[in-house]
Short mmCIF file of C-alpha atoms in Angstrom, two decimals:
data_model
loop_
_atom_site.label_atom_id
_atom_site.label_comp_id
_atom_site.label_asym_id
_atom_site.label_seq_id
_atom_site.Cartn_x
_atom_site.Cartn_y
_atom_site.Cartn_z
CA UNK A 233 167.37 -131.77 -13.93
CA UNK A 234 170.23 -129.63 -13.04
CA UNK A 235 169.84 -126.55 -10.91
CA UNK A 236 172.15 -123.47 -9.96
CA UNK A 237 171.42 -121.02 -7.15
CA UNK A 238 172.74 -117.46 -7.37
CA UNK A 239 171.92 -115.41 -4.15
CA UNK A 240 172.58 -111.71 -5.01
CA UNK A 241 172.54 -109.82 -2.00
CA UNK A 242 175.94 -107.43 -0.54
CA UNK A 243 175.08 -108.63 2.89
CA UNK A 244 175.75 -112.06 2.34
CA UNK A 245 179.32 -111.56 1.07
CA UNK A 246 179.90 -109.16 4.51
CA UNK A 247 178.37 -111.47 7.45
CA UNK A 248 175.41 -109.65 8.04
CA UNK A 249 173.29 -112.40 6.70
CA UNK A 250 173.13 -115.65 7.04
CA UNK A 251 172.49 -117.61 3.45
CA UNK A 252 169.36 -119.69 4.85
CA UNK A 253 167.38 -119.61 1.80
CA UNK A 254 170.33 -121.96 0.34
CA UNK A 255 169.69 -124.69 2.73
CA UNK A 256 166.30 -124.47 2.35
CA UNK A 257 166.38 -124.63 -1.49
CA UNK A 258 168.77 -127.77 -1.35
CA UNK A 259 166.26 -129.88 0.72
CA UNK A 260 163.46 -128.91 -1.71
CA UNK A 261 165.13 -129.41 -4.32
CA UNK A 262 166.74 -132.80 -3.77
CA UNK A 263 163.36 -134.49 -2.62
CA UNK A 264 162.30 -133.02 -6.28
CA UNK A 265 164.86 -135.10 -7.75
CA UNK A 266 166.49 -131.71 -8.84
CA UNK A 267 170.45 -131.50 -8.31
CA UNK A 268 171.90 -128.29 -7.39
CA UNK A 269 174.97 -128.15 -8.82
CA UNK A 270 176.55 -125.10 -7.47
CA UNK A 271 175.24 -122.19 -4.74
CA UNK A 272 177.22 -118.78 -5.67
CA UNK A 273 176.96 -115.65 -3.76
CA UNK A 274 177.31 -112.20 -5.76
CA UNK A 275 177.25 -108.44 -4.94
CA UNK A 276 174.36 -106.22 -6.21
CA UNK A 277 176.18 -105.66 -9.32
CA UNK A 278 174.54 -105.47 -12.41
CA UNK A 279 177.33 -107.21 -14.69
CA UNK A 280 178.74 -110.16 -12.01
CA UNK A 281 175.24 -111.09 -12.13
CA UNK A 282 175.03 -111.44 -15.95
CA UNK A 283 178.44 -113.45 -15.80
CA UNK A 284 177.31 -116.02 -13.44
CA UNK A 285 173.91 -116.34 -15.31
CA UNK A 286 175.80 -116.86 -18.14
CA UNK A 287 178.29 -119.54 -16.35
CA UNK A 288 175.64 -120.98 -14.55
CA UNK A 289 173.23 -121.71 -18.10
CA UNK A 290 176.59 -123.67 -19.18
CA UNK A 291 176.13 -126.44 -16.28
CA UNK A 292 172.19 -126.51 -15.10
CA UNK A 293 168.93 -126.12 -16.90
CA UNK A 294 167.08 -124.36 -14.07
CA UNK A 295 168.64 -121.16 -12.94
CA UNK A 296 167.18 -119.50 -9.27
CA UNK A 297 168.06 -116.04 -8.53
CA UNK A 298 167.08 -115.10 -5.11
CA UNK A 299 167.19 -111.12 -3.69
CA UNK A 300 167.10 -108.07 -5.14
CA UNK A 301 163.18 -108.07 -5.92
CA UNK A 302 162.60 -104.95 -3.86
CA UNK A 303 162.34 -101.04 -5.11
CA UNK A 304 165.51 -99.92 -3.29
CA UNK A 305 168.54 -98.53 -5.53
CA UNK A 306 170.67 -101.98 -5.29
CA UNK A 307 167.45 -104.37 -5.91
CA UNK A 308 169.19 -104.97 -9.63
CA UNK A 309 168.29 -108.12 -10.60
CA UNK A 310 164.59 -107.98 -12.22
CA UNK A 311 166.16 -105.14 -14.34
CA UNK A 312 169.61 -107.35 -15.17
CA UNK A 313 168.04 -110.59 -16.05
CA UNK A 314 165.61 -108.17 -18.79
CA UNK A 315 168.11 -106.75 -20.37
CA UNK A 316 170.17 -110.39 -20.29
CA UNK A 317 167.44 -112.29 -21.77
CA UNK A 318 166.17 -109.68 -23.94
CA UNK A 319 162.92 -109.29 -22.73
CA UNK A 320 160.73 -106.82 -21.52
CA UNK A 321 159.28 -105.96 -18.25
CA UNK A 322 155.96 -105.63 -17.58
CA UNK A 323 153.44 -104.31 -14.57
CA UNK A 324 151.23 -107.05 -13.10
CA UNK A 325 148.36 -104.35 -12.07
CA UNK A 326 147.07 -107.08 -8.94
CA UNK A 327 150.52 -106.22 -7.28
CA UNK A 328 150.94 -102.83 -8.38
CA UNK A 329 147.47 -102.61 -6.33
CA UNK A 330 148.33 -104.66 -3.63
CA UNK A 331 151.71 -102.53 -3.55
CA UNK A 332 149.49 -99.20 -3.04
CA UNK A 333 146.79 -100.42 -0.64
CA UNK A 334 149.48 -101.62 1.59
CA UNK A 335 151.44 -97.98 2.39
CA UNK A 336 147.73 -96.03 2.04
CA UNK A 337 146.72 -98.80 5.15
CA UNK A 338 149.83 -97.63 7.27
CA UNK A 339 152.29 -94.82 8.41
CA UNK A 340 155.34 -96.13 6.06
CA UNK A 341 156.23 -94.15 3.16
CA UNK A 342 156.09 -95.94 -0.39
CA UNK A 343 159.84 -96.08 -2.05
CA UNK A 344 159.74 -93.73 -5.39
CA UNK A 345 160.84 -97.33 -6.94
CA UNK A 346 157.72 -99.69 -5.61
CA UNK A 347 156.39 -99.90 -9.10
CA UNK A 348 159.84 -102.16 -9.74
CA UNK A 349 158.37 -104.73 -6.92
CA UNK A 350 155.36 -105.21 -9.05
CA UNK A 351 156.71 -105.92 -12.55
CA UNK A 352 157.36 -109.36 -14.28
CA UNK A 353 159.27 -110.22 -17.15
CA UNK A 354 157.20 -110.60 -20.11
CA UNK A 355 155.47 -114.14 -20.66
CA UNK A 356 156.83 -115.32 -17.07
CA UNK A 357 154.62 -117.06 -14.80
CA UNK A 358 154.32 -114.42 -11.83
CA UNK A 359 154.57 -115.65 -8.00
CA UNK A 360 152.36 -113.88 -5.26
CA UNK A 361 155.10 -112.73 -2.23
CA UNK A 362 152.10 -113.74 0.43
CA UNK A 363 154.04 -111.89 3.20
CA UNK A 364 155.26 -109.55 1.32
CA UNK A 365 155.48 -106.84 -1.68
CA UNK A 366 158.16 -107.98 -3.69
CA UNK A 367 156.48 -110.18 -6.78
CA UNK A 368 158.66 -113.29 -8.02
CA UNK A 369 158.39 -115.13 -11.48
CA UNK A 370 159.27 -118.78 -13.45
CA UNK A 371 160.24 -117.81 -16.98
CA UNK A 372 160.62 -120.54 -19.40
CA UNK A 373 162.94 -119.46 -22.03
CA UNK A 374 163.91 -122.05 -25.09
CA UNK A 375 166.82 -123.69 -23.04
CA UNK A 376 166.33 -123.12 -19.55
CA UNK A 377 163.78 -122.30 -16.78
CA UNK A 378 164.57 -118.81 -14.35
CA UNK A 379 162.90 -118.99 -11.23
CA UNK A 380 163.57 -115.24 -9.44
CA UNK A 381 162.48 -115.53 -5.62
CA UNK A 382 163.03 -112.80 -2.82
CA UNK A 383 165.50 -112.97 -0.49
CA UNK A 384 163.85 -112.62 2.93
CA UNK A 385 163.60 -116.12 4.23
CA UNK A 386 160.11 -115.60 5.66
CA UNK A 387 158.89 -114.48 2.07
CA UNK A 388 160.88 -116.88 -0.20
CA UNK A 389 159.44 -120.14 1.71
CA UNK A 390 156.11 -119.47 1.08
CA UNK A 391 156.34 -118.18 -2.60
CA UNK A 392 158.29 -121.32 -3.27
CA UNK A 393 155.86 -123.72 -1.24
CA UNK A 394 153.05 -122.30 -2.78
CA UNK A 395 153.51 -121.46 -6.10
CA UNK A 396 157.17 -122.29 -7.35
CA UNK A 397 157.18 -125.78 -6.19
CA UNK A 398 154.42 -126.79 -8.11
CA UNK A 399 155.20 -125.56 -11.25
CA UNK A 400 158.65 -126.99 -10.90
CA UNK A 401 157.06 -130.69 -9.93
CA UNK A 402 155.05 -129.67 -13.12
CA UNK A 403 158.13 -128.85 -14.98
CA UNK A 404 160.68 -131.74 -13.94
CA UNK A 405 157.79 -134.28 -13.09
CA UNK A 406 155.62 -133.66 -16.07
CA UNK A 407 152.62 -136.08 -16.10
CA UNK A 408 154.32 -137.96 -12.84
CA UNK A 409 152.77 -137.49 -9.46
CA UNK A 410 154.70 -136.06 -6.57
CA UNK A 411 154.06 -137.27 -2.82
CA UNK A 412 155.87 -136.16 0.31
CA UNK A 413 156.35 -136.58 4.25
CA UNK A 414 157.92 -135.90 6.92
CA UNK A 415 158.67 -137.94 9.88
CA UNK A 416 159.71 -136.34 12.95
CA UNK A 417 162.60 -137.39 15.57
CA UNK A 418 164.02 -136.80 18.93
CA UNK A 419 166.22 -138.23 21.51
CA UNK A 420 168.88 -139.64 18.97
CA UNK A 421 171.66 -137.38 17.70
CA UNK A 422 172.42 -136.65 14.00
CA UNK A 423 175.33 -139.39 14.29
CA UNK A 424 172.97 -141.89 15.78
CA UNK A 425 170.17 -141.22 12.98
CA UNK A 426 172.42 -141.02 10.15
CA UNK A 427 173.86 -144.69 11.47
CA UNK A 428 170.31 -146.28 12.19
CA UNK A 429 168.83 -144.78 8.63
CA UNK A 430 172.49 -144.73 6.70
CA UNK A 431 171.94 -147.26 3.88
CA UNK A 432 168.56 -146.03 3.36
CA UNK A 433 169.39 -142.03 2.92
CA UNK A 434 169.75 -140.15 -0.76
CA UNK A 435 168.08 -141.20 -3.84
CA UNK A 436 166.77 -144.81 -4.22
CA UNK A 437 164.75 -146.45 -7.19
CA UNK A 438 161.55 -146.13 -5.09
CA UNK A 439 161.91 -142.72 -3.88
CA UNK A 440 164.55 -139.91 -1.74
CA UNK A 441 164.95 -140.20 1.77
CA UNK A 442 167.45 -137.50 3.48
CA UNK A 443 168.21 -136.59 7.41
CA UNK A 444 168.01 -132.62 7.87
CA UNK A 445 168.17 -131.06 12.03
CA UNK A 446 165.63 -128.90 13.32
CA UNK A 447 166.50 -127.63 16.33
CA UNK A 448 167.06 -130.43 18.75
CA UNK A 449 164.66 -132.47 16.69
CA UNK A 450 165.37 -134.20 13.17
CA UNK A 451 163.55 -134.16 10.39
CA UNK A 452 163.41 -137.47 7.70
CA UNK A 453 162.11 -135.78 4.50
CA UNK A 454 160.50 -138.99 2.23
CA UNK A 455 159.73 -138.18 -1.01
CA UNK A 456 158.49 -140.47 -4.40
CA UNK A 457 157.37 -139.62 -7.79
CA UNK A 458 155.62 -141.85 -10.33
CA UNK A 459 153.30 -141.14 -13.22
CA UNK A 460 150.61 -143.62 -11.11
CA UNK A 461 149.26 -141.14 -8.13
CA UNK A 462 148.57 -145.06 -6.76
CA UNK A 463 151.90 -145.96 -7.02
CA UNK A 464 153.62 -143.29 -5.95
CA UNK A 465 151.64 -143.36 -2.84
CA UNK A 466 152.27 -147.16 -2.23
CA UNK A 467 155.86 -145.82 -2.47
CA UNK A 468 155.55 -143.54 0.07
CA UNK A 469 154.61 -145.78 2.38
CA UNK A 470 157.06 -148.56 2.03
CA UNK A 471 159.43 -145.74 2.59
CA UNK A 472 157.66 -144.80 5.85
CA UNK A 473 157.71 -148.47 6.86
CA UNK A 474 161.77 -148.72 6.17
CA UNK A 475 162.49 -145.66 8.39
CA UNK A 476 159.75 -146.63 11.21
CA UNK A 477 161.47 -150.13 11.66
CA UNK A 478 164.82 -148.62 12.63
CA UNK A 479 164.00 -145.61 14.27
CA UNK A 480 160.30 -146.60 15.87
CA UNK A 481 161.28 -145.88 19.14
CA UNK A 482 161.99 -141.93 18.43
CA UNK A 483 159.44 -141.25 16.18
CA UNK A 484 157.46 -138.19 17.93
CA UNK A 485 155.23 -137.17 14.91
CA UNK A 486 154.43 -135.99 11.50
CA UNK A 487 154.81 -133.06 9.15
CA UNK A 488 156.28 -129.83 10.70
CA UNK A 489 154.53 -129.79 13.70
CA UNK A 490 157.25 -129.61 16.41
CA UNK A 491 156.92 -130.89 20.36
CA UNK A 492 155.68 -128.36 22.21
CA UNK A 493 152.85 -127.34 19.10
CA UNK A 494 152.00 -131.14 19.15
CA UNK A 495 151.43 -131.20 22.78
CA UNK A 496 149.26 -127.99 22.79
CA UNK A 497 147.16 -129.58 20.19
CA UNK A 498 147.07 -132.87 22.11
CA UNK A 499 146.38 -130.59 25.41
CA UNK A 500 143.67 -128.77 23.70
CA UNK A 501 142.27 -131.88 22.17
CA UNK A 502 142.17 -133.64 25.85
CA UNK A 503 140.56 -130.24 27.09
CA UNK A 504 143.28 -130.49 29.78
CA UNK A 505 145.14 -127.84 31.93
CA UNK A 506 149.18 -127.59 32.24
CA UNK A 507 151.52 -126.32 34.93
CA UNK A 508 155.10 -126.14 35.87
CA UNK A 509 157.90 -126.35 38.49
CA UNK A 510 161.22 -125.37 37.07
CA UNK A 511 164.79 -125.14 39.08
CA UNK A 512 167.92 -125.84 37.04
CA UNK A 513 165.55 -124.61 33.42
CA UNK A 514 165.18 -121.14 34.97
CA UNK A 515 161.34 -120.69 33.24
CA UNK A 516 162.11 -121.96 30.20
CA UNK A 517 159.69 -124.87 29.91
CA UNK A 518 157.10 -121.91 31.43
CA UNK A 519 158.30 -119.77 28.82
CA UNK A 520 157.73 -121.99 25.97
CA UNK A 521 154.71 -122.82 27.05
CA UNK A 522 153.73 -119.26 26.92
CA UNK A 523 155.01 -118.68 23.52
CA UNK A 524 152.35 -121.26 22.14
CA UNK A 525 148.98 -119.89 20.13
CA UNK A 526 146.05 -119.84 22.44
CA UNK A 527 148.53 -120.62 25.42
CA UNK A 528 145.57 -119.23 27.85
CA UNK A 529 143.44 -122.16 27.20
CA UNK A 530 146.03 -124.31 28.33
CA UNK A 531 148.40 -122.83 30.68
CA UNK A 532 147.73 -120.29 33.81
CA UNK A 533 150.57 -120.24 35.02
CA UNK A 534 153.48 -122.12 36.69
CA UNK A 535 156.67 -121.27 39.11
CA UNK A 536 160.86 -121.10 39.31
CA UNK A 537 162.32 -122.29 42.09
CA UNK A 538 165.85 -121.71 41.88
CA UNK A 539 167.47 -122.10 45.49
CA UNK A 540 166.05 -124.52 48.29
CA UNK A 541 164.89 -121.85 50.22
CA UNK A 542 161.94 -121.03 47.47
CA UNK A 543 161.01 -124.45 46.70
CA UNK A 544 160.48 -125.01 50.19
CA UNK A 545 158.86 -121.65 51.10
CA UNK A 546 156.78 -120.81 47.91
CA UNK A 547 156.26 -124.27 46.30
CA UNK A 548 155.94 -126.24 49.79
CA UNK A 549 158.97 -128.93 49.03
CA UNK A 550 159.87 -130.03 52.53
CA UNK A 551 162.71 -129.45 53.83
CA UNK A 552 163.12 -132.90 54.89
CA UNK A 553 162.95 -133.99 51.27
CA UNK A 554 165.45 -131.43 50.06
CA UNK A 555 167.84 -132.25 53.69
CA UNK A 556 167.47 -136.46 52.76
CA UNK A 557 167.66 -136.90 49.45
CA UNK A 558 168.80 -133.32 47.48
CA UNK A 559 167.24 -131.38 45.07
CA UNK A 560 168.34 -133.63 42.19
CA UNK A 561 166.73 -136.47 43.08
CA UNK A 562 163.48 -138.29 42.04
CA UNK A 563 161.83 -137.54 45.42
CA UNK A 564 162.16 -134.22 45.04
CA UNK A 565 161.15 -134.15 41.31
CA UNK A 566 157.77 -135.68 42.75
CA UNK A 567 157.39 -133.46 45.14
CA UNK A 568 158.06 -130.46 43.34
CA UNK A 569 155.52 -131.87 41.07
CA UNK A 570 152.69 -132.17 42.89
CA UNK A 571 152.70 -129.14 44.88
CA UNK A 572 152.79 -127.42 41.46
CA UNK A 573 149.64 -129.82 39.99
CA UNK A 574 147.89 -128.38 43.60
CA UNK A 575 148.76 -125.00 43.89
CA UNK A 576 147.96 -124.12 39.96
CA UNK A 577 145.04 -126.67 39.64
CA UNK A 578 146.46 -128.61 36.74
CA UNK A 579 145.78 -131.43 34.84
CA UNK A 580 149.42 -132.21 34.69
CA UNK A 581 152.53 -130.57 36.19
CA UNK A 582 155.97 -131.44 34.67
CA UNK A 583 158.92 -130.67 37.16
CA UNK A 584 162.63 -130.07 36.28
CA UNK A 585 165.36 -129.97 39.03
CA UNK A 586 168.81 -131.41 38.44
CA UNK A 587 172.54 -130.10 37.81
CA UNK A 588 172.45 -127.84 34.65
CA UNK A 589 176.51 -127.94 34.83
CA UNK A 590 179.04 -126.98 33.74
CA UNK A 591 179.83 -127.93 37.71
CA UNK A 592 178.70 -130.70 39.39
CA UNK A 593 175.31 -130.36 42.15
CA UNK A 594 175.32 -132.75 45.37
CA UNK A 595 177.42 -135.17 43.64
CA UNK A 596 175.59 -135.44 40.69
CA UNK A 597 177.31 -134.96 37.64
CA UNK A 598 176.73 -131.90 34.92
CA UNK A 599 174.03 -132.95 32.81
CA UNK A 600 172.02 -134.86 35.56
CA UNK A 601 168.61 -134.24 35.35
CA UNK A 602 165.18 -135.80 36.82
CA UNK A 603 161.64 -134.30 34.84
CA UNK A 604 158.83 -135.33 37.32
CA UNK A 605 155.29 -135.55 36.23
CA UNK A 606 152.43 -135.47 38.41
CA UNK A 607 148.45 -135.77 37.29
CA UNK A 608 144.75 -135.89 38.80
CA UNK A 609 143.98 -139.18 39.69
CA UNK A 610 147.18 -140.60 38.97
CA UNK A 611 150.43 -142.12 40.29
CA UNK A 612 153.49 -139.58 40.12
CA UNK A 613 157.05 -140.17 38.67
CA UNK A 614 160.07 -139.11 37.61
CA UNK A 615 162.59 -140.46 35.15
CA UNK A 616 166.61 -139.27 35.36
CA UNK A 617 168.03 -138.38 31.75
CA UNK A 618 172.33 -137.55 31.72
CA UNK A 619 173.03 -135.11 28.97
CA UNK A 620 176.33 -133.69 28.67
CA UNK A 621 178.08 -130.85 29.98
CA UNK A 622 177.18 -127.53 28.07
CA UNK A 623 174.75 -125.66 30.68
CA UNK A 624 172.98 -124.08 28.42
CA UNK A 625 172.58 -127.13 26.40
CA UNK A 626 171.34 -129.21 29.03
CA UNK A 627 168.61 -127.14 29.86
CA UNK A 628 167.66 -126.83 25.74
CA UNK A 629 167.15 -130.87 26.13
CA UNK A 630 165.87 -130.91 29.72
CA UNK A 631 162.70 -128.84 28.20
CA UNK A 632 162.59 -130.72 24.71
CA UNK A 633 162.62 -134.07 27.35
CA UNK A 634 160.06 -132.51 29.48
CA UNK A 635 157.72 -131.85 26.16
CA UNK A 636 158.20 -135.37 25.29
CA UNK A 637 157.07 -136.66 28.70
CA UNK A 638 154.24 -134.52 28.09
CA UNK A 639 153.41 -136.22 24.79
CA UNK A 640 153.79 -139.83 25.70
CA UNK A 641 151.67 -139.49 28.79
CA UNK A 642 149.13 -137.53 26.83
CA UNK A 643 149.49 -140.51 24.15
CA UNK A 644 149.26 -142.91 27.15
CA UNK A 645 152.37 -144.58 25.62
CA UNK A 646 154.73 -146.36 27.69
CA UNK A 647 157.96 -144.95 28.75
CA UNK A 648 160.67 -146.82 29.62
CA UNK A 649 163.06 -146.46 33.12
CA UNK A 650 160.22 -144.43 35.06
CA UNK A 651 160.58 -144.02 38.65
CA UNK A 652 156.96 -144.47 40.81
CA UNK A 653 156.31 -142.17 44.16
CA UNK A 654 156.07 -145.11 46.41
#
């Protein structure tokens, strides 16, 4: 199946937003099987948007339409694709009362046009907006299927997760069975993944396997269909097996659970405490941590130590340490460490101290970083990473390695090129 996008939406076309929903459309719709042709961009304009309707119905057999769901004056495009396809709107009354309930329930004034957010076209499939008001639809004409989505990201991801993405599987799959994963990566660049998993990426007989960032983590999106739910599992797997044999080593989890939610859940699961020492990461590990659901039961608090001064007078690094061996330095990473796992009463303290760039610290080039790790009962160390030299950067991936730390020790995997407190 062939697909065309239209986004409809003035902002686009000026640089006050950001087309997201395309690039999250084109990795849904390629582990589908679906190809999307063509991505176009219109104003709120009632005729460009029957033109490129009609253009796009010449090359693809599924047409999406995202924005312009709402009640404002410019939300066009319910109205335009009724009057292109010659068919009626009508009110589904579950919105329409959803649409009321909201604005009685708060202080915002309902739009003289909400009743528009709340009507489908006639014999379409209507889509619950879950965080929103704004109802979608899948109409299924004679020729070709219309999927109409909103255009806030954080609405059109769930409608299409939940209800559009089935009925297309339904649609382009028919009686086949659809299965899906994700595996997830760090501590490889794009460049280095896209080598290791090259041969392997696209469409293949058995199934689609495609490379897409998030953040400083990647994401391998394996998908396989097959009218055998069996086989297409069995599938599945034998992709997982290909990608886990050339990329074992960087394999951090599953799904879209990033690294510092899958070390809160591992944290939580190990009923275990975390603290922090940060210099060169300013509170950014600390501040992640934060950031986390149900944080408290984890975290109480950790500390910055910036200059030498405060790690030696408010953390309790000596000053011999700091005077022998410099603040980026393994000794120091222990001992920054373990006055953190004392004073805070931790489980496990992660420390970060090295030269964040773009200049270079005692010697040390930009990018030179030791993450210490200290725990009850346990030996302490330190391992040095060398990252590049973009500060800001730097500290990004000193966290992200911090996290990781954090995971493998939790995991009580082994990590490689550790450094012991003697």
């Amino acid at each position: 199946m062939k697909a065309e996008l239209i986004s409809v939406s003035s902002s686009l076309l000026t640089g006050v937003s950001v087309n997201d929903n395309a690039a999250f459309l084109a990795r849904e719709l390629s582990a589908m099987g679906v190809s999307l042709t063509q991505v176009v961009m219109i104003h709120d304009d009632s005729e460009k948007l029957k033109a490129a309707v009609k253009t796009a119905e010449a090359e693809a057999e599924l047409i999406i339409l995202t924005g312009g769901l709402g009640p404002d004056d410019n939300d066009i495009v319910k109205t335009t694709v009724s009057d292109y396809l010659n068919k009626p709107l009508v009110l589904d009354e579950a919105t329409q009362n959803r649409i009321i309930t909201y604005h009685k329930n708060s202080d915002l004034v309902m739009p003289k046009n909400n009743q528009l957010q709340a009507l489908t076209l006639l014999d379409s499939v209507p889509l619950e907006n879950v965080t929103g008001l704004a109802l979608g639809m899948f109409y299924q004409s004679d020729s070709h299927s219309y999927l109409l989505l909103p255009g806030p990201t954080d609405e059109l991801i769930p409608m299409f997760n939940e209800h559009a993405k089935p009925l297309l599987i339904e649609k382009r799959l028919k009686k086949h069975h659809f299965s899906d994963h994700v595996i997830r990566l760090f501590g490889l660049t794009m460049a280095q993944a896209q080598h290791d998993l090259g041969d392997l990426l696209g469409q293949q007989d058995d199934g689609f396997i495609q490379l897409y960032p998030d953040g400083l983590e990647i994401e391998v999106h394996l998908a396989t269909h097959h009218k055998e739910k069996k086989k297409a599992n069995q599938q599945l797997e034998s992709l997982k097996e290909k990608v886990t044999d050339r990329v074992a080593d960087h394999i951090i989890g599953h799904g879209k659970t990033d690294l510092p939610h899958l070390v809160r859940e591992l944290l939580i699961d190990q009923d275990k405490q975390i603290t922090g020492a940060e210099s060169l990461t300013g509170g950014a590990f600390l501040s992640r941590l934060s950031s986390l659901f149900e944080a408290g039961s984890i975290f109480e608090g950790g500390i910055v130590t910036y200059s030498s001064r405060v790690k030696n007078e408010l953390l309790g690094v000596s000053k011999q340490t700091i005077k022998k061996y410099g603040v980026v330095s393994a000794e120091c990473a222990f001992e920054m460490a373990e006055k953190a796992l004392a004073k805070f009463d931790a489980d496990i303290a992660v420390s970060l101290t090295g030269a964040a760039g773009p200049s270079s610290l005692e010697g040390e080039i930009p990018g030179t970083v030791w993450i210490g790790i200290a725990q009850k009962n346990k030996k302490t160390f330190a391992k040095i990473f060398h990252f590049g030299y973009k500060r800001n950067l730097n500290r990004d991936y000193s966290v992200w390695s911090a996290f990781n730390l954090v995971r493998q020790v939790l995991l009580e995997e082994e990590i490689a090129d550790i450094v012991h407190k003697s």
